[in-house]
């Protein structure tokens, strides 16, 4: 084997190696935002669709939404979850205490709504870590939603 050919062969092997590792290496998500770990906007939109379907199927809370504008609500929920999870969106709805003012929502209704979201996250295949992080972020809004 000539020197030039050997060199070319070694370079070739290196290139194939680098290309293969780039293909097989899993993206390191340990430093990624919750938004990225959830799968971004399309995944969040899927979760919100399932969440709203679960709310509509739950007799403990669905009557509350009888007069709601569901397509607007879905858009607001996507914006809200996107922003709360560190994504690029800006929530454009009313603050939670204003949006739920006069509804006198109780804790059982709040918990049922949280259950509907948890179920939607399970149905979307979201892992326990990300599920718990999102539920904690939403749970922190309880004081602005219950008893207003
Ligand atoms: C679990 C946490 C909750 C979150 C994150 C949440 C989020 C929101 C958002 C983003 C809006 C839209 C505000 C706007 O358009 O400006 C909204 C409206 C509303 N929420 Fe909630 N909400 C929660 C709990 C609840 C509960 C427990 C109920 C009742 C059982 C409820 C009933 C409603 C209703 C009826 C509207 C008005 C929709 C309309 O008029 O179109 N929410 N909520």
PDB file of C-alpha atoms and ligand atoms in Angstrom:
ATOM      1  CA  UNK A   1       0.000   0.000   0.000  1.00  0.00           C
ATOM      2  CA  UNK A   2       1.413   3.402  -0.916  1.00  0.00           C
ATOM      3  CA  UNK A   3       1.674   6.050   1.747  1.00  0.00           C
ATOM      4  CA  UNK A   4      -0.849   8.271  -0.068  1.00  0.00           C
ATOM      5  CA  UNK A   5      -3.346   5.430  -0.313  1.00  0.00           C
ATOM      6  CA  UNK A   6      -2.937   4.537   3.379  1.00  0.00           C
ATOM      7  CA  UNK A   7      -3.520   8.145   4.331  1.00  0.00           C
ATOM      8  CA  UNK A   8      -6.626   8.315   2.160  1.00  0.00           C
ATOM      9  CA  UNK A   9      -7.925   5.082   3.698  1.00  0.00           C
ATOM     10  CA  UNK A  10      -7.403   6.382   7.253  1.00  0.00           C
ATOM     11  CA  UNK A  11      -9.130   9.684   6.436  1.00  0.00           C
ATOM     12  CA  UNK A  12     -11.997   7.718   4.881  1.00  0.00           C
ATOM     13  CA  UNK A  13     -12.450   5.575   7.975  1.00  0.00           C
ATOM     14  CA  UNK A  14     -12.413   8.686  10.166  1.00  0.00           C
ATOM     15  CA  UNK A  15     -15.066  10.426   8.062  1.00  0.00           C
ATOM     16  CA  UNK A  16     -17.338   7.364   8.138  1.00  0.00           C
ATOM     17  CA  UNK A  17     -16.826   7.112  11.912  1.00  0.00           C
ATOM     18  CA  UNK A  18     -17.738  10.728  12.536  1.00  0.00           C
ATOM     19  CA  UNK A  19     -20.756  10.474  10.234  1.00  0.00           C
ATOM     20  CA  UNK A  20     -21.990   7.322  11.982  1.00  0.00           C
ATOM     21  CA  UNK A  21     -21.611   8.774  15.465  1.00  0.00           C
ATOM     22  CA  UNK A  22     -23.481  11.901  14.372  1.00  0.00           C
ATOM     23  CA  UNK A  23     -26.343   9.704  13.196  1.00  0.00           C
ATOM     24  CA  UNK A  24     -26.536   7.421  16.196  1.00  0.00           C
ATOM     25  CA  UNK A  25     -25.749   9.878  19.015  1.00  0.00           C
ATOM     26  CA  UNK A  26     -28.853  10.831  20.956  1.00  0.00           C
ATOM     27  CA  UNK A  27     -29.254  14.555  21.518  1.00  0.00           C
ATOM     28  CA  UNK A  28     -28.268  15.425  25.075  1.00  0.00           C
ATOM     29  CA  UNK A  29     -31.498  16.884  26.496  1.00  0.00           C
ATOM     30  CA  UNK A  30     -30.276  17.240  30.099  1.00  0.00           C
ATOM     31  CA  UNK A  31     -29.852  21.018  29.752  1.00  0.00           C
ATOM     32  CA  UNK A  32     -32.848  21.541  27.476  1.00  0.00           C
ATOM     33  CA  UNK A  33     -35.810  23.660  28.561  1.00  0.00           C
ATOM     34  CA  UNK A  34     -39.037  21.908  29.542  1.00  0.00           C
ATOM     35  CA  UNK A  35     -40.486  23.300  26.276  1.00  0.00           C
ATOM     36  CA  UNK A  36     -37.856  21.441  24.238  1.00  0.00           C
ATOM     37  CA  UNK A  37     -38.156  18.265  26.316  1.00  0.00           C
ATOM     38  CA  UNK A  38     -41.926  18.240  25.810  1.00  0.00           C
ATOM     39  CA  UNK A  39     -41.285  18.282  22.058  1.00  0.00           C
ATOM     40  CA  UNK A  40     -41.980  21.934  21.214  1.00  0.00           C
ATOM     41  CA  UNK A  41     -45.078  23.611  19.875  1.00  0.00           C
ATOM     42  CA  UNK A  42     -46.579  20.716  17.914  1.00  0.00           C
ATOM     43  CA  UNK A  43     -46.340  18.382  20.920  1.00  0.00           C
ATOM     44  CA  UNK A  44     -47.856  21.041  23.210  1.00  0.00           C
ATOM     45  CA  UNK A  45     -50.695  21.598  20.733  1.00  0.00           C
ATOM     46  CA  UNK A  46     -51.390  17.839  20.813  1.00  0.00           C
ATOM     47  CA  UNK A  47     -51.435  17.851  24.627  1.00  0.00           C
ATOM     48  CA  UNK A  48     -53.881  20.799  24.689  1.00  0.00           C
ATOM     49  CA  UNK A  49     -56.214  19.079  22.189  1.00  0.00           C
ATOM     50  CA  UNK A  50     -56.300  15.973  24.402  1.00  0.00           C
ATOM     51  CA  UNK A  51     -56.666  18.078  27.564  1.00  0.00           C
ATOM     52  CA  UNK A  52     -59.710  19.917  26.198  1.00  0.00           C
ATOM     53  CA  UNK A  53     -61.237  16.605  25.042  1.00  0.00           C
ATOM     54  CA  UNK A  54     -60.716  15.167  28.543  1.00  0.00           C
ATOM     55  CA  UNK A  55     -62.314  18.241  30.146  1.00  0.00           C
ATOM     56  CA  UNK A  56     -65.293  17.966  27.773  1.00  0.00           C
ATOM     57  CA  UNK A  57     -65.728  14.296  28.746  1.00  0.00           C
ATOM     58  CA  UNK A  58     -65.617  14.978  32.503  1.00  0.00           C
ATOM     59  CA  UNK A  59     -69.032  15.644  34.049  1.00  0.00           C
ATOM     60  CA  UNK A  60     -67.409  17.169  37.157  1.00  0.00           C
ATOM     61  CA  UNK A  61     -66.246  20.209  35.134  1.00  0.00           C
ATOM     62  CA  UNK A  62     -67.582  20.217  31.563  1.00  0.00           C
ATOM     63  CA  UNK A  63     -70.682  22.324  32.349  1.00  0.00           C
ATOM     64  CA  UNK A  64     -68.345  25.146  33.349  1.00  0.00           C
ATOM     65  CA  UNK A  65     -67.225  25.392  29.726  1.00  0.00           C
ATOM     66  CA  UNK A  66     -70.726  25.392  28.176  1.00  0.00           C
ATOM     67  CA  UNK A  67     -70.435  29.009  27.019  1.00  0.00           C
ATOM     68  CA  UNK A  68     -66.683  29.086  26.503  1.00  0.00           C
ATOM     69  CA  UNK A  69     -64.994  29.932  23.221  1.00  0.00           C
ATOM     70  CA  UNK A  70     -63.098  26.639  22.949  1.00  0.00           C
ATOM     71  CA  UNK A  71     -60.951  27.474  19.911  1.00  0.00           C
ATOM     72  CA  UNK A  72     -59.720  30.668  21.607  1.00  0.00           C
ATOM     73  CA  UNK A  73     -59.206  28.797  24.873  1.00  0.00           C
ATOM     74  CA  UNK A  74     -57.036  26.207  23.078  1.00  0.00           C
ATOM     75  CA  UNK A  75     -54.879  28.940  21.525  1.00  0.00           C
ATOM     76  CA  UNK A  76     -54.443  30.614  24.930  1.00  0.00           C
ATOM     77  CA  UNK A  77     -53.586  27.315  26.646  1.00  0.00           C
ATOM     78  CA  UNK A  78     -50.933  26.528  24.018  1.00  0.00           C
ATOM     79  CA  UNK A  79     -49.427  30.010  24.457  1.00  0.00           C
ATOM     80  CA  UNK A  80     -49.541  29.680  28.221  1.00  0.00           C
ATOM     81  CA  UNK A  81     -47.922  26.223  28.405  1.00  0.00           C
ATOM     82  CA  UNK A  82     -45.352  27.221  25.772  1.00  0.00           C
ATOM     83  CA  UNK A  83     -44.357  30.328  27.741  1.00  0.00           C
ATOM     84  CA  UNK A  84     -44.473  28.623  31.167  1.00  0.00           C
ATOM     85  CA  UNK A  85     -42.184  25.832  29.929  1.00  0.00           C
ATOM     86  CA  UNK A  86     -39.550  28.260  28.628  1.00  0.00           C
ATOM     87  CA  UNK A  87     -40.647  28.316  24.978  1.00  0.00           C
ATOM     88  CA  UNK A  88     -40.647  31.262  22.564  1.00  0.00           C
ATOM     89  CA  UNK A  89     -44.387  32.109  22.832  1.00  0.00           C
ATOM     90  CA  UNK A  90     -46.022  35.035  24.560  1.00  0.00           C
ATOM     91  CA  UNK A  91     -49.280  34.397  26.445  1.00  0.00           C
ATOM     92  CA  UNK A  92     -51.805  36.913  25.106  1.00  0.00           C
ATOM     93  CA  UNK A  93     -54.796  36.149  27.311  1.00  0.00           C
ATOM     94  CA  UNK A  94     -55.983  37.640  30.550  1.00  0.00           C
ATOM     95  CA  UNK A  95     -54.143  37.019  33.818  1.00  0.00           C
ATOM     96  CA  UNK A  96     -55.492  33.901  35.582  1.00  0.00           C
ATOM     97  CA  UNK A  97     -57.237  35.811  38.402  1.00  0.00           C
ATOM     98  CA  UNK A  98     -59.023  38.045  35.879  1.00  0.00           C
ATOM     99  CA  UNK A  99     -59.932  35.167  33.492  1.00  0.00           C
ATOM    100  CA  UNK A 100     -61.569  33.169  36.319  1.00  0.00           C
ATOM    101  CA  UNK A 101     -63.089  36.081  38.242  1.00  0.00           C
ATOM    102  CA  UNK A 102     -66.652  35.486  39.424  1.00  0.00           C
ATOM    103  CA  UNK A 103     -66.543  31.758  38.556  1.00  0.00           C
ATOM    104  CA  UNK A 104     -66.070  30.684  42.179  1.00  0.00           C
ATOM    105  CA  UNK A 105     -64.138  27.586  41.084  1.00  0.00           C
ATOM    106  CA  UNK A 106     -63.553  25.158  43.974  1.00  0.00           C
ATOM    107  CA  UNK A 107     -60.546  23.001  44.763  1.00  0.00           C
ATOM    108  CA  UNK A 108     -62.216  19.765  43.574  1.00  0.00           C
ATOM    109  CA  UNK A 109     -62.853  21.355  40.169  1.00  0.00           C
ATOM    110  CA  UNK A 110     -59.275  22.606  40.020  1.00  0.00           C
ATOM    111  CA  UNK A 111     -57.990  19.101  40.851  1.00  0.00           C
ATOM    112  CA  UNK A 112     -60.280  17.506  38.244  1.00  0.00           C
ATOM    113  CA  UNK A 113     -58.875  19.923  35.647  1.00  0.00           C
ATOM    114  CA  UNK A 114     -55.321  19.010  36.714  1.00  0.00           C
ATOM    115  CA  UNK A 115     -56.280  15.324  36.313  1.00  0.00           C
ATOM    116  CA  UNK A 116     -57.516  16.037  32.778  1.00  0.00           C
ATOM    117  CA  UNK A 117     -54.135  17.606  31.986  1.00  0.00           C
ATOM    118  CA  UNK A 118     -52.200  14.731  33.592  1.00  0.00           C
ATOM    119  CA  UNK A 119     -54.228  12.258  31.529  1.00  0.00           C
ATOM    120  CA  UNK A 120     -53.518  14.261  28.349  1.00  0.00           C
ATOM    121  CA  UNK A 121     -49.784  14.170  29.122  1.00  0.00           C
ATOM    122  CA  UNK A 122     -49.949  10.376  29.637  1.00  0.00           C
ATOM    123  CA  UNK A 123     -51.909   9.948  26.404  1.00  0.00           C
ATOM    124  CA  UNK A 124     -49.227  12.009  24.616  1.00  0.00           C
ATOM    125  CA  UNK A 125     -46.420   9.791  25.959  1.00  0.00           C
ATOM    126  CA  UNK A 126     -44.805  12.544  28.043  1.00  0.00           C
ATOM    127  CA  UNK A 127     -42.341  11.078  30.575  1.00  0.00           C
ATOM    128  CA  UNK A 128     -42.939  11.354  34.340  1.00  0.00           C
ATOM    129  CA  UNK A 129     -40.228  14.003  34.885  1.00  0.00           C
ATOM    130  CA  UNK A 130     -41.653  16.404  32.285  1.00  0.00           C
ATOM    131  CA  UNK A 131     -45.225  15.613  33.345  1.00  0.00           C
ATOM    132  CA  UNK A 132     -44.475  16.498  36.964  1.00  0.00           C
ATOM    133  CA  UNK A 133     -42.655  19.712  35.996  1.00  0.00           C
ATOM    134  CA  UNK A 134     -45.583  20.924  33.920  1.00  0.00           C
ATOM    135  CA  UNK A 135     -48.195  19.928  36.502  1.00  0.00           C
ATOM    136  CA  UNK A 136     -46.189  21.801  39.151  1.00  0.00           C
ATOM    137  CA  UNK A 137     -46.099  24.941  36.971  1.00  0.00           C
ATOM    138  CA  UNK A 138     -49.871  24.757  36.423  1.00  0.00           C
ATOM    139  CA  UNK A 139     -50.494  23.843  40.073  1.00  0.00           C
ATOM    140  CA  UNK A 140     -48.733  27.030  41.139  1.00  0.00           C
ATOM    141  CA  UNK A 141     -51.598  28.986  39.504  1.00  0.00           C
ATOM    142  CA  UNK A 142     -54.192  27.547  41.923  1.00  0.00           C
ATOM    143  CA  UNK A 143     -54.267  30.643  44.146  1.00  0.00           C
ATOM    144  CA  UNK A 144     -55.216  32.821  41.150  1.00  0.00           C
ATOM    145  CA  UNK A 145     -57.937  30.434  39.919  1.00  0.00           C
ATOM    146  CA  UNK A 146     -59.742  28.904  42.939  1.00  0.00           C
ATOM    147  CA  UNK A 147     -62.304  30.975  44.856  1.00  0.00           C
ATOM    148  CA  UNK A 148     -62.183  34.031  42.570  1.00  0.00           C
TER     149      UNK A 148
HETATM  150  C1  LIG B   1     -55.884  24.086  35.965  1.00  0.00           C
HETATM  151  C2  LIG B   1     -55.486  25.290  35.725  1.00  0.00           C
HETATM  152  C3  LIG B   1     -56.131  26.217  34.732  1.00  0.00           C
HETATM  153  C4  LIG B   1     -55.506  26.889  33.740  1.00  0.00           C
HETATM  154  C5  LIG B   1     -54.028  26.849  33.411  1.00  0.00           C
HETATM  155  C6  LIG B   1     -56.512  27.654  33.037  1.00  0.00           C
HETATM  156  C7  LIG B   1     -56.251  28.472  31.966  1.00  0.00           C
HETATM  157  C8  LIG B   1     -57.187  29.268  31.340  1.00  0.00           C
HETATM  158  C9  LIG B   1     -56.894  30.169  30.246  1.00  0.00           C
HETATM  159  C10 LIG B   1     -55.528  30.385  29.625  1.00  0.00           C
HETATM  160  C11 LIG B   1     -58.047  30.781  29.908  1.00  0.00           C
HETATM  161  C12 LIG B   1     -58.246  31.807  28.767  1.00  0.00           C
HETATM  162  C13 LIG B   1     -58.184  33.225  29.269  1.00  0.00           C
HETATM  163  C14 LIG B   1     -58.358  34.227  28.138  1.00  0.00           C
HETATM  164  O1  LIG B   1     -58.868  33.881  27.066  1.00  0.00           O
HETATM  165  O2  LIG B   1     -57.973  35.399  28.316  1.00  0.00           O
HETATM  166  C15 LIG B   1     -59.076  30.240  30.774  1.00  0.00           C
HETATM  167  C16 LIG B   1     -60.415  30.564  30.708  1.00  0.00           C
HETATM  168  C17 LIG B   1     -61.397  29.851  31.311  1.00  0.00           C
HETATM  169  N1  LIG B   1     -61.235  28.884  32.282  1.00  0.00           N
HETATM  170 FE1  LIG B   1     -59.485  28.220  33.006  1.00  0.00          FE
HETATM  171  N2  LIG B   1     -57.724  27.446  33.620  1.00  0.00           N
HETATM  172  C18 LIG B   1     -57.552  26.565  34.655  1.00  0.00           C
HETATM  173  C19 LIG B   1     -58.530  26.053  35.482  1.00  0.00           C
HETATM  174  C20 LIG B   1     -59.873  26.196  35.254  1.00  0.00           C
HETATM  175  C21 LIG B   1     -60.919  25.501  35.982  1.00  0.00           C
HETATM  176  C22 LIG B   1     -60.673  24.562  37.166  1.00  0.00           C
HETATM  177  C23 LIG B   1     -62.097  25.856  35.412  1.00  0.00           C
HETATM  178  C24 LIG B   1     -63.476  25.392  35.748  1.00  0.00           C
HETATM  179  C25 LIG B   1     -63.745  24.177  36.155  1.00  0.00           C
HETATM  180  C26 LIG B   1     -61.793  26.803  34.346  1.00  0.00           C
HETATM  181  C27 LIG B   1     -62.730  27.410  33.540  1.00  0.00           C
HETATM  182  C28 LIG B   1     -62.464  28.381  32.605  1.00  0.00           C
HETATM  183  C29 LIG B   1     -63.481  29.053  31.814  1.00  0.00           C
HETATM  184  C30 LIG B   1     -64.979  28.779  31.859  1.00  0.00           C
HETATM  185  C31 LIG B   1     -62.816  29.997  31.005  1.00  0.00           C
HETATM  186  C32 LIG B   1     -63.452  31.005  30.043  1.00  0.00           C
HETATM  187  C33 LIG B   1     -63.385  30.517  28.608  1.00  0.00           C
HETATM  188  C34 LIG B   1     -64.136  31.472  27.674  1.00  0.00           C
HETATM  189  O3  LIG B   1     -64.964  32.267  28.140  1.00  0.00           O
HETATM  190  O4  LIG B   1     -63.923  31.407  26.481  1.00  0.00           O
HETATM  191  N3  LIG B   1     -60.452  26.984  34.290  1.00  0.00           N
HETATM  192  N4  LIG B   1     -58.529  29.337  31.621  1.00  0.00           N
END
